[in-house]
Short mmCIF file of C-alpha atoms and ligand atoms in Angstrom, two decimals:
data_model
loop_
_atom_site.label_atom_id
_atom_site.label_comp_id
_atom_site.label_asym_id
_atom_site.label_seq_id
_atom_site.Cartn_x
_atom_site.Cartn_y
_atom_site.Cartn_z
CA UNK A 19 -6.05 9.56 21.05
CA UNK A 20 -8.21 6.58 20.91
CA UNK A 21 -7.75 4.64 17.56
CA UNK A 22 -9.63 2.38 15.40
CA UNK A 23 -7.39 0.54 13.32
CA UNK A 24 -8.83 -2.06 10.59
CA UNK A 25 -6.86 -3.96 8.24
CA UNK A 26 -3.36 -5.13 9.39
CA UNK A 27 -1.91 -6.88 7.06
CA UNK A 28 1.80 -6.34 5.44
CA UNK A 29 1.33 -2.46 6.08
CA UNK A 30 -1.56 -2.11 8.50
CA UNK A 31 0.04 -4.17 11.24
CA UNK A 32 3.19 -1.76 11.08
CA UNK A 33 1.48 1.03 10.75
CA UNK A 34 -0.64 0.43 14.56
CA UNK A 35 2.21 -0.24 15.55
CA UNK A 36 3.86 3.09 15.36
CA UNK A 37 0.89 4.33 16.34
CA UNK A 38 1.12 2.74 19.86
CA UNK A 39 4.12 3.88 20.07
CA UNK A 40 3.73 7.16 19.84
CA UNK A 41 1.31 6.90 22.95
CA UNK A 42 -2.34 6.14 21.35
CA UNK A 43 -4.28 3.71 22.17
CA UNK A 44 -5.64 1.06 19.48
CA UNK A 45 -8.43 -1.06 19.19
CA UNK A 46 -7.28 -3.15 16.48
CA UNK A 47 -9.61 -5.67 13.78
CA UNK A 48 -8.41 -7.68 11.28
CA UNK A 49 -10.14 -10.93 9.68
CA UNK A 50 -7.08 -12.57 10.34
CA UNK A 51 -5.89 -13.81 13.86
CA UNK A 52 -2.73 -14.00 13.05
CA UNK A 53 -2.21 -10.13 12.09
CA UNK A 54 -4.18 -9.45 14.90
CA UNK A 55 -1.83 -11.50 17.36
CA UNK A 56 0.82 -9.29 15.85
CA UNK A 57 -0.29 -6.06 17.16
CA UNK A 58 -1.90 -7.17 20.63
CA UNK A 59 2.05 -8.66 20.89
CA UNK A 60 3.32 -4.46 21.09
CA UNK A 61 0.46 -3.23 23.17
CA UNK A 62 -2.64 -3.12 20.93
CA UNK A 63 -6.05 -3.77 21.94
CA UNK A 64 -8.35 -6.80 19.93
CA UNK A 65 -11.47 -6.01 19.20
CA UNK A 66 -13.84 -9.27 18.07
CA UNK A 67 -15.87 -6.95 15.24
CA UNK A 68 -15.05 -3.75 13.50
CA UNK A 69 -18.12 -2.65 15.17
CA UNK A 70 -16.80 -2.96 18.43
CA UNK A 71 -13.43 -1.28 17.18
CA UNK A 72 -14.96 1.98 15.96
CA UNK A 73 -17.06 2.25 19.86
CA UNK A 74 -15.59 5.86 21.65
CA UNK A 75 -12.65 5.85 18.51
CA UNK A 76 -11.92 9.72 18.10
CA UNK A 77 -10.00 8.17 14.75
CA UNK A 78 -10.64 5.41 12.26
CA UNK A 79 -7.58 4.38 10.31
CA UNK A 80 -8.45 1.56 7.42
CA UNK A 81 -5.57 -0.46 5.12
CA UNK A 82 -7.67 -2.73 3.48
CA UNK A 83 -6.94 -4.66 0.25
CA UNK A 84 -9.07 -2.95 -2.67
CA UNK A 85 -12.03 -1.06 -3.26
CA UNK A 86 -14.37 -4.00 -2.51
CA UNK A 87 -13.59 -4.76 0.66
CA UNK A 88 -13.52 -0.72 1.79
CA UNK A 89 -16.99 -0.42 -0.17
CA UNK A 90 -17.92 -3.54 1.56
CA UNK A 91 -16.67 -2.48 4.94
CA UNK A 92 -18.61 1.19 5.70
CA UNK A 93 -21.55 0.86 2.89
CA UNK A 94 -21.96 -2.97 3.00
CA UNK A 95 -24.16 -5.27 5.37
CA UNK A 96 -22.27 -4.68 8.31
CA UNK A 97 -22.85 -0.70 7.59
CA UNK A 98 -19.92 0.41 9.83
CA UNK A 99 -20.84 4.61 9.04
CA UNK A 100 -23.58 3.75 11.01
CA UNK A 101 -21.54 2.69 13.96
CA UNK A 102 -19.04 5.76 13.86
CA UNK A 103 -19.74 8.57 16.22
CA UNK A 104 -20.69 11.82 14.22
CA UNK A 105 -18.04 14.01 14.24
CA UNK A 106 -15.19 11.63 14.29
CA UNK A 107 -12.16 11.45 11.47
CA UNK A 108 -11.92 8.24 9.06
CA UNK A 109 -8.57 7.74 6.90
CA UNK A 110 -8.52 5.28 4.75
CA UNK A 111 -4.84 3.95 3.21
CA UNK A 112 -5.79 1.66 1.16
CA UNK A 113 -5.01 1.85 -2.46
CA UNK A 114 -8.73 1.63 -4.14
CA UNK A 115 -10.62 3.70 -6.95
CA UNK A 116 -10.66 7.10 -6.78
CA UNK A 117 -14.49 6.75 -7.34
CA UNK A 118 -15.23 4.38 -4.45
CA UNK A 119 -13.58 6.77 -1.80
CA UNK A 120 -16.07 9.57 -3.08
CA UNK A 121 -19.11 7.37 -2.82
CA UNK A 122 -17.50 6.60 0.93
CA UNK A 123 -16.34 10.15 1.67
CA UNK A 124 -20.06 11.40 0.18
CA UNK A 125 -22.01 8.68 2.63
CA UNK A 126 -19.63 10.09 5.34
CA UNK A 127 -20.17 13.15 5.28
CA UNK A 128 -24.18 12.88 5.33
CA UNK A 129 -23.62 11.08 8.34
CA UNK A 130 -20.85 13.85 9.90
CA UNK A 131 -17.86 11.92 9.37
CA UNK A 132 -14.71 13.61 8.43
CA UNK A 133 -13.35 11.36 5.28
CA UNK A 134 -10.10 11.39 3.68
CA UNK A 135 -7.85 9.31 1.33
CA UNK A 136 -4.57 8.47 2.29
CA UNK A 137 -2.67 5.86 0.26
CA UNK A 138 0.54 5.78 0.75
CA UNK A 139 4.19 4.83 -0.88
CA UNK A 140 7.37 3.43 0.84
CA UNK A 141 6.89 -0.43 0.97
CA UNK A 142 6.37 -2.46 4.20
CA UNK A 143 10.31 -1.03 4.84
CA UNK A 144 8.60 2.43 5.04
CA UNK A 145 5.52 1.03 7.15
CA UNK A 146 8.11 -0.06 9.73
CA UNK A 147 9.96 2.76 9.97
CA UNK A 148 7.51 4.92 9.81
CA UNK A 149 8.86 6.84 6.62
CA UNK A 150 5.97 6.74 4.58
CA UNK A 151 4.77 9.03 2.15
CA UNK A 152 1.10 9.82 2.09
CA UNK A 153 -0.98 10.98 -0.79
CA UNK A 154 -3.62 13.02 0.83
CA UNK A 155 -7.17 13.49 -0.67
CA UNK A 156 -9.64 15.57 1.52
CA UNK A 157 -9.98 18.74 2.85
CA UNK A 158 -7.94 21.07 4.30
CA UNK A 159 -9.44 20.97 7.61
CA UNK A 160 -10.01 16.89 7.70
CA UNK A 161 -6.00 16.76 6.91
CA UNK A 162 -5.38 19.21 9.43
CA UNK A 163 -6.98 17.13 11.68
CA UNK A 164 -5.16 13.79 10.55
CA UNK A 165 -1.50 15.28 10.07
CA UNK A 166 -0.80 14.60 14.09
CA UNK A 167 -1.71 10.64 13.02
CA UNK A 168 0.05 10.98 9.85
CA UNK A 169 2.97 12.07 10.97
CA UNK A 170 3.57 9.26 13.19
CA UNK A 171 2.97 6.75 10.47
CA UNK A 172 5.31 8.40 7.75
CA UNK A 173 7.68 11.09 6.59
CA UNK A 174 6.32 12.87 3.60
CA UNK A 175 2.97 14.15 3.80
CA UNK A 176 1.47 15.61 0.05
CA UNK A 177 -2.03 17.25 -0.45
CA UNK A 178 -3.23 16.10 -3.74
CA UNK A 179 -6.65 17.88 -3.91
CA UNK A 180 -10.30 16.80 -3.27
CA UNK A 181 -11.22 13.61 -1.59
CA UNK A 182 -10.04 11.11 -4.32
CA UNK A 183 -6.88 12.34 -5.38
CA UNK A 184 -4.78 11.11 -3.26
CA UNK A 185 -5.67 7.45 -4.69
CA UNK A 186 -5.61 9.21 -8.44
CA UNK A 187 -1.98 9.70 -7.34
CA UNK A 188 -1.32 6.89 -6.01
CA UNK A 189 -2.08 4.70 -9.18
CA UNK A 190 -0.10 7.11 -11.15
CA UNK A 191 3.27 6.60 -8.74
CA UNK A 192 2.31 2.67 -8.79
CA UNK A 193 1.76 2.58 -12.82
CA UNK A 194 4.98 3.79 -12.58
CA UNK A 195 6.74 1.61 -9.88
CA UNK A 196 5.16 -1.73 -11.58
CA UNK A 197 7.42 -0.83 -15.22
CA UNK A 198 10.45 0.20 -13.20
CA UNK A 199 10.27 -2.87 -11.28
CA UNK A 200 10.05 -5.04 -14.94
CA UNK A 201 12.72 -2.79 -16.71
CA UNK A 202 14.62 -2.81 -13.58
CA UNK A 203 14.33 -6.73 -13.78
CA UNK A 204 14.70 -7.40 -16.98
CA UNK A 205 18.35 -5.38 -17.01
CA UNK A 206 19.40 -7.27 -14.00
CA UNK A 207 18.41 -10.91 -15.89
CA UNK A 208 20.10 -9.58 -19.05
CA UNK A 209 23.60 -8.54 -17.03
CA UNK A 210 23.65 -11.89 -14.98
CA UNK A 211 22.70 -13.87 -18.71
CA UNK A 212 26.32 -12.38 -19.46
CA UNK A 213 28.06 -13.75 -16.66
CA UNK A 214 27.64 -10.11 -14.35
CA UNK A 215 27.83 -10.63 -11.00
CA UNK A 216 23.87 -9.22 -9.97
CA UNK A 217 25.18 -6.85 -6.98
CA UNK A 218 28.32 -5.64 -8.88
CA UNK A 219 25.73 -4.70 -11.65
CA UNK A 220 23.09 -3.40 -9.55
CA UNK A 221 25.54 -0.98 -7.87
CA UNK A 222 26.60 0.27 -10.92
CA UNK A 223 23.14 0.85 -12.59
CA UNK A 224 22.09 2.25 -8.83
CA UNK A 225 24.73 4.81 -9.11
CA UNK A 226 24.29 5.63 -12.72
CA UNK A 227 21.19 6.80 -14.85
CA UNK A 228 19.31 3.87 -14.38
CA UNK A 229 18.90 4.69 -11.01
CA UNK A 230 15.53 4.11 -9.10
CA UNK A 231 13.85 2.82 -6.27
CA UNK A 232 13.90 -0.54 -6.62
CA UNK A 233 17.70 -0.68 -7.17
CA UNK A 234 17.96 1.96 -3.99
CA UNK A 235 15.51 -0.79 -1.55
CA UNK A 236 13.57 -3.55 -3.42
CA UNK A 237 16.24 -4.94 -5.62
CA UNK A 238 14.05 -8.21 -6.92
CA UNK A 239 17.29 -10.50 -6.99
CA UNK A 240 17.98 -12.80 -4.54
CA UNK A 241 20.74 -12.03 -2.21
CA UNK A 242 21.86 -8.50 -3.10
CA UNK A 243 19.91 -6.80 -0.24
CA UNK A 244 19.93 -8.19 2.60
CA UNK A 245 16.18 -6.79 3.40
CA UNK A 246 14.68 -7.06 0.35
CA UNK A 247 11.32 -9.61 -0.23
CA UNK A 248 13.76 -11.22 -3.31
CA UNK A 249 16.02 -12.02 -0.60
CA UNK A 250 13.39 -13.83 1.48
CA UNK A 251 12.00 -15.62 -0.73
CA UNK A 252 9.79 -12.99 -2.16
CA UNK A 253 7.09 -13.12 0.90
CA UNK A 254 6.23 -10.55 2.99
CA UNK A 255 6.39 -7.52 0.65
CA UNK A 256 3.83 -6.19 -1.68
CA UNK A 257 1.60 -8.63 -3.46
CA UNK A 258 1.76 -9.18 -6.83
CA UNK A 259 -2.00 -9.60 -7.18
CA UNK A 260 -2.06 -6.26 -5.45
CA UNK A 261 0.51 -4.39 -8.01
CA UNK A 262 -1.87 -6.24 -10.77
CA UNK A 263 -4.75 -4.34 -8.79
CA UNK A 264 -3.34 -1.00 -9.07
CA UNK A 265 -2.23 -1.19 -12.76
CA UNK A 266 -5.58 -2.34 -13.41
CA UNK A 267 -7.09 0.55 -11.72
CA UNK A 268 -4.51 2.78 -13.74
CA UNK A 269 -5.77 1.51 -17.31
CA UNK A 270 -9.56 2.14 -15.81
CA UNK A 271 -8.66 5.41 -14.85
CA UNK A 272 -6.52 5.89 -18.38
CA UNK A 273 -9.38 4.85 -20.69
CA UNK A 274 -12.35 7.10 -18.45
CA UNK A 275 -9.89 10.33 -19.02
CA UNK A 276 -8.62 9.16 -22.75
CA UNK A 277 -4.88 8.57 -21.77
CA UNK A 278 -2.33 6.79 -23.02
CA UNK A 279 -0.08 4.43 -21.17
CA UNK A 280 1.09 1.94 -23.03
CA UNK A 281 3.79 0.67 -20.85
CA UNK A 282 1.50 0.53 -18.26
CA UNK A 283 -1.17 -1.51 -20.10
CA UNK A 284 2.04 -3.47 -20.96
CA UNK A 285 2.62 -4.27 -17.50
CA UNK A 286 -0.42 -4.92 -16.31
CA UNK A 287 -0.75 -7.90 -18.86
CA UNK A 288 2.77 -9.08 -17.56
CA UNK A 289 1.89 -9.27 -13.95
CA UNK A 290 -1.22 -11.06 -15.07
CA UNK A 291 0.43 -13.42 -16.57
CA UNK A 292 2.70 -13.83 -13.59
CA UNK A 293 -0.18 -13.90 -11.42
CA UNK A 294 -1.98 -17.21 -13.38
CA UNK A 295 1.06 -18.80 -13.58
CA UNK A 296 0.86 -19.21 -9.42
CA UNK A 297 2.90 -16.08 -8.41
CA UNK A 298 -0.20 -13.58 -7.50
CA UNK A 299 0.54 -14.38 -3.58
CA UNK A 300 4.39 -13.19 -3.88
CA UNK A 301 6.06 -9.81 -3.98
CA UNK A 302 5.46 -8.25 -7.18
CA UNK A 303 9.33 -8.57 -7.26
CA UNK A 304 9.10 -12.09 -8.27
CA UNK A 305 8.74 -10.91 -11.82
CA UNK A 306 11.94 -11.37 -12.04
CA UNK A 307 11.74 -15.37 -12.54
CA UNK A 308 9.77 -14.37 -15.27
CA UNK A 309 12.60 -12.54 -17.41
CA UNK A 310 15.84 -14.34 -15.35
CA UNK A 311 17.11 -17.81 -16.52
CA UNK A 312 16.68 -20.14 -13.82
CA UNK A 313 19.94 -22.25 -13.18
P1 NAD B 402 -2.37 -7.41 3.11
O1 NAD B 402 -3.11 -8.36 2.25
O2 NAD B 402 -1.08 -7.82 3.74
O3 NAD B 402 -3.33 -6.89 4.31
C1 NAD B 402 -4.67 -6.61 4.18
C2 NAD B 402 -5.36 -7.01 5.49
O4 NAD B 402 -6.74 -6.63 5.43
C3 NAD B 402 -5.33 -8.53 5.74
O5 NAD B 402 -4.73 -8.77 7.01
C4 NAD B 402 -6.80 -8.92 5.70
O6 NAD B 402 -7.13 -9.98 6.57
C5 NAD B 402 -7.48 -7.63 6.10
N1 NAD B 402 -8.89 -7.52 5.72
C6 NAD B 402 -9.45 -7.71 4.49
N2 NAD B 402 -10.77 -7.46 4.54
C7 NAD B 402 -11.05 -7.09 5.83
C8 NAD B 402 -12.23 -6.70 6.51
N3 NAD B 402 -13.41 -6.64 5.90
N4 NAD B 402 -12.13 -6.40 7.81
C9 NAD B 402 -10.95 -6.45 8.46
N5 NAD B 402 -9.79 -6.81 7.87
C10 NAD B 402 -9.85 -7.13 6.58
O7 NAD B 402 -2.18 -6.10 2.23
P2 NAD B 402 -1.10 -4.92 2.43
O8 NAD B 402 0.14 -5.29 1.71
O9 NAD B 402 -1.06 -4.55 3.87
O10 NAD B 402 -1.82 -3.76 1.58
C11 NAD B 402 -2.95 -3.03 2.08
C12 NAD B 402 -3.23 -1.89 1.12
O11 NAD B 402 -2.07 -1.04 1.04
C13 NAD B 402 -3.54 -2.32 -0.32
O12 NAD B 402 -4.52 -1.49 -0.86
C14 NAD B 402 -2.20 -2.16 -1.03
O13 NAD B 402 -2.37 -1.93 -2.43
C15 NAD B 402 -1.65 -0.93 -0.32
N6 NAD B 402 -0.18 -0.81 -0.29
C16 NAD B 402 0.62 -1.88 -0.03
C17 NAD B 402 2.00 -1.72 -0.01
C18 NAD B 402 2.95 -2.87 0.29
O14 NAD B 402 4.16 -2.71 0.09
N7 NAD B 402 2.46 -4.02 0.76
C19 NAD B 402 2.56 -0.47 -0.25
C20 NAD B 402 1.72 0.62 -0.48
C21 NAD B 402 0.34 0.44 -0.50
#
C-alpha cells in the first residue's frame, strides 16, 4: 500500500518504520530533518511538503503533537483535505481533543475521506516493537479498512465507539498513567530515603499489589532498567510537556461532563510545576527528581 506518513517524532518515526517493513511503501514528512533522516535510513521515502506526501497515498497515517498542530495541519492554511484523493483512509494517532478529531473527521467526510482516531498506548518501547495498543474511534467500515495498517504497528486493537472516542479513551488511560507514574515515584523516593536498594524495592512492589506499568517497563529510577528513559537520562521517551497535555485535556474533558478527578487535577498541577521548573522537554519520568532526594 502506498503510505503517507506525517509526524515522526519519538513514536511516528517507529511506527513508519514497521510499516516499511511489512512491505509498504512510505512517503514520509516531518518538520524536522533529523526524524526524517531517520526513516529514509530503513527505506522510507522524503517528501519536501505534506502536500507532496499525501500525492497517489491510498493511506494517511498522522502522529502529531496536540490538537493544534492536527487542526492546523488538514483545516489550516496549508488545507491538506484538499490535497487528499477522495476516497482515501486518514488515521490520525495523535493524542488531541476528542472535539478537534470530529471537526477533522466532519470536514473529511464532506470531502470523502475516511477519518478515524487512533491514539495509542505502549510507550516508544511499544512503537518499536510494534506492540501497541490502539484506541480506535470511527466506523466500523473505516477500521475495517485500517486494521491491515494497524496491525502492523501494534498488538491490541480496541473499538471505542464514534469518531472521538478513541482519544476520550486515551486521556482516561493517560489520566491514569500520569498518577501511577507520581505514586509509583514517590514510593520508590520514599524506599531509597530509607536506605532500600531502588531495584530490590521495585521488584518487590512489581511483584506485589503495587504492581503497574511503570514498575513492569518505565521504572523512572535511574539504573534499574536497563531500557528505561530514567536510565538514559530521561530523553527519548514521552515528554513531560506532552503528559501535562493530556492531563490537561482530561480536566477539560472532566469539567464539560461534570466529573471528578481529583488526583488527576492533582497531577496535572505537579507536572506543571515540573514543566516550569525546566523539565517539560524530558520523559514525564523525570518526576521523580521532584519527590527523590538528590545525593
Ligand atoms: P514528538 O514530539 O517526538 O514527535 C512529534 C513530531 O511531529 C516531531 O518530529 C515534529 O517535528 C512533528 N511535527 C509537528 N508539527 C508538524 C507538522 N505540522 N508537520 C509535520 N510534522 C510535524 O512526539 P511523540 O512522542 O512522537 O508523540 C506524538 C503523539 O503521540 C503525541 O500526541 C503524544 O501525546 C502521543 N503519544 C506519545 C507517546 C510516547 O511515549 N512518546 C505514547 C503514546 C502517545
Amino acid at each position: 500500500m502506498k503510505i503517507a506518513f506525517i509526524g515522526l517524532g519519538n513514536m511516528g518515526g517507529p511506527m513508519a518504520i514497521n510499516l516499511i517493513k511489512a512491505g509498504h511503501s512510505v512517503k514520509a514528512f516531518d518538520l524536522s530533518q533529523d526524524s526524517l533522516a531517520k526513516v529514509q535510513a530503513d527505506g522510507g521515502q522524503v517528501a519536501a511538503s505534506a502536500q507532496e506526501a499525501v500525492q497517489g497515498a491510498e493511506a494517511v497515517v498522522t502522529m502529531l503533537p496536540a490538537s493544534q498542530h492536527v487542526e492546523g495541519l488538514f483545516l489550516g492554511s496549508g488545507n491538506l483535505l484538499a490535497s487528499i484523493a477522495k476516497g482515501t483512509l486518514v488515521i490520525d494517532s495523535s493524542t488531541i481533543a476528542a472535539a478537534t478529531s470530529q471537526k477533522v473527521a466532519k470536514a473529511a467526510e464532506a470531502a470523502g475521506i475516511d477519518f478515524i482516531d487512533a491514539p495509542v498506548s505502549g510507550g516508544t518501547g511499544g512503537a518499536i516493537a510494534g506492540t501497541l495498543t490502539f484506541m480506535v474511534g470511527g466506523s466500523d467500515a473505516a477500521l475495517e479498512r485500517a486494521r491491515p495498517l494497524l496491525e502492523k504497528m501494534g498488538k491490541n486493537i480496541f473499538h471505542a465507539g464514534g469518531v472521538g472516542a478513541g482519544q476520550t479513551a486515551k486521556i482516561c488511560n493517560n489520566m491514569l498513567l500520569g498518577i501511577l507514574m507520581i505514586g509509583t515515584s514517590e514510593a520508590i523516593a520514599l524506599g531509597v530515603a530509607n536506605g532500600l536498594d531502588p531495584k530490590v524495592l521495585s521488584e518487590i512492589m512489581r511483584r506485589s499489589s503495587g504492581g503497574n506499568w511503570a514498575l513492569e517497563v518505565y521504572n523512572p529510577y535511574p539504573g534499574v532498567q536497563e531500557a528505561s528513559a530514567a536510565t538514559r537520562g530521561y530523553t527519548g521517551g514521552f515528554g513531560t510537556d506532552l503528559m501535562l497535555k493530556d492531563l490537561g485535556l482530561a480536566q477539560e474533558n472532566a469539567m464539560t461532563v461534570k466529573a471528578s478527578t481529583p488526583l488527576g487535577g492533582m497531577a496535572r498541577a505537579i507536572y506543571a510545576a515540573h514543566s516550569i521548573a525546566g523539565h517539560g522537554g524530558e520523559d514525564f519520568a523525570s518526576i521523580i527528581k521532584m519527590l527523590r532526594k538528590l545525593a
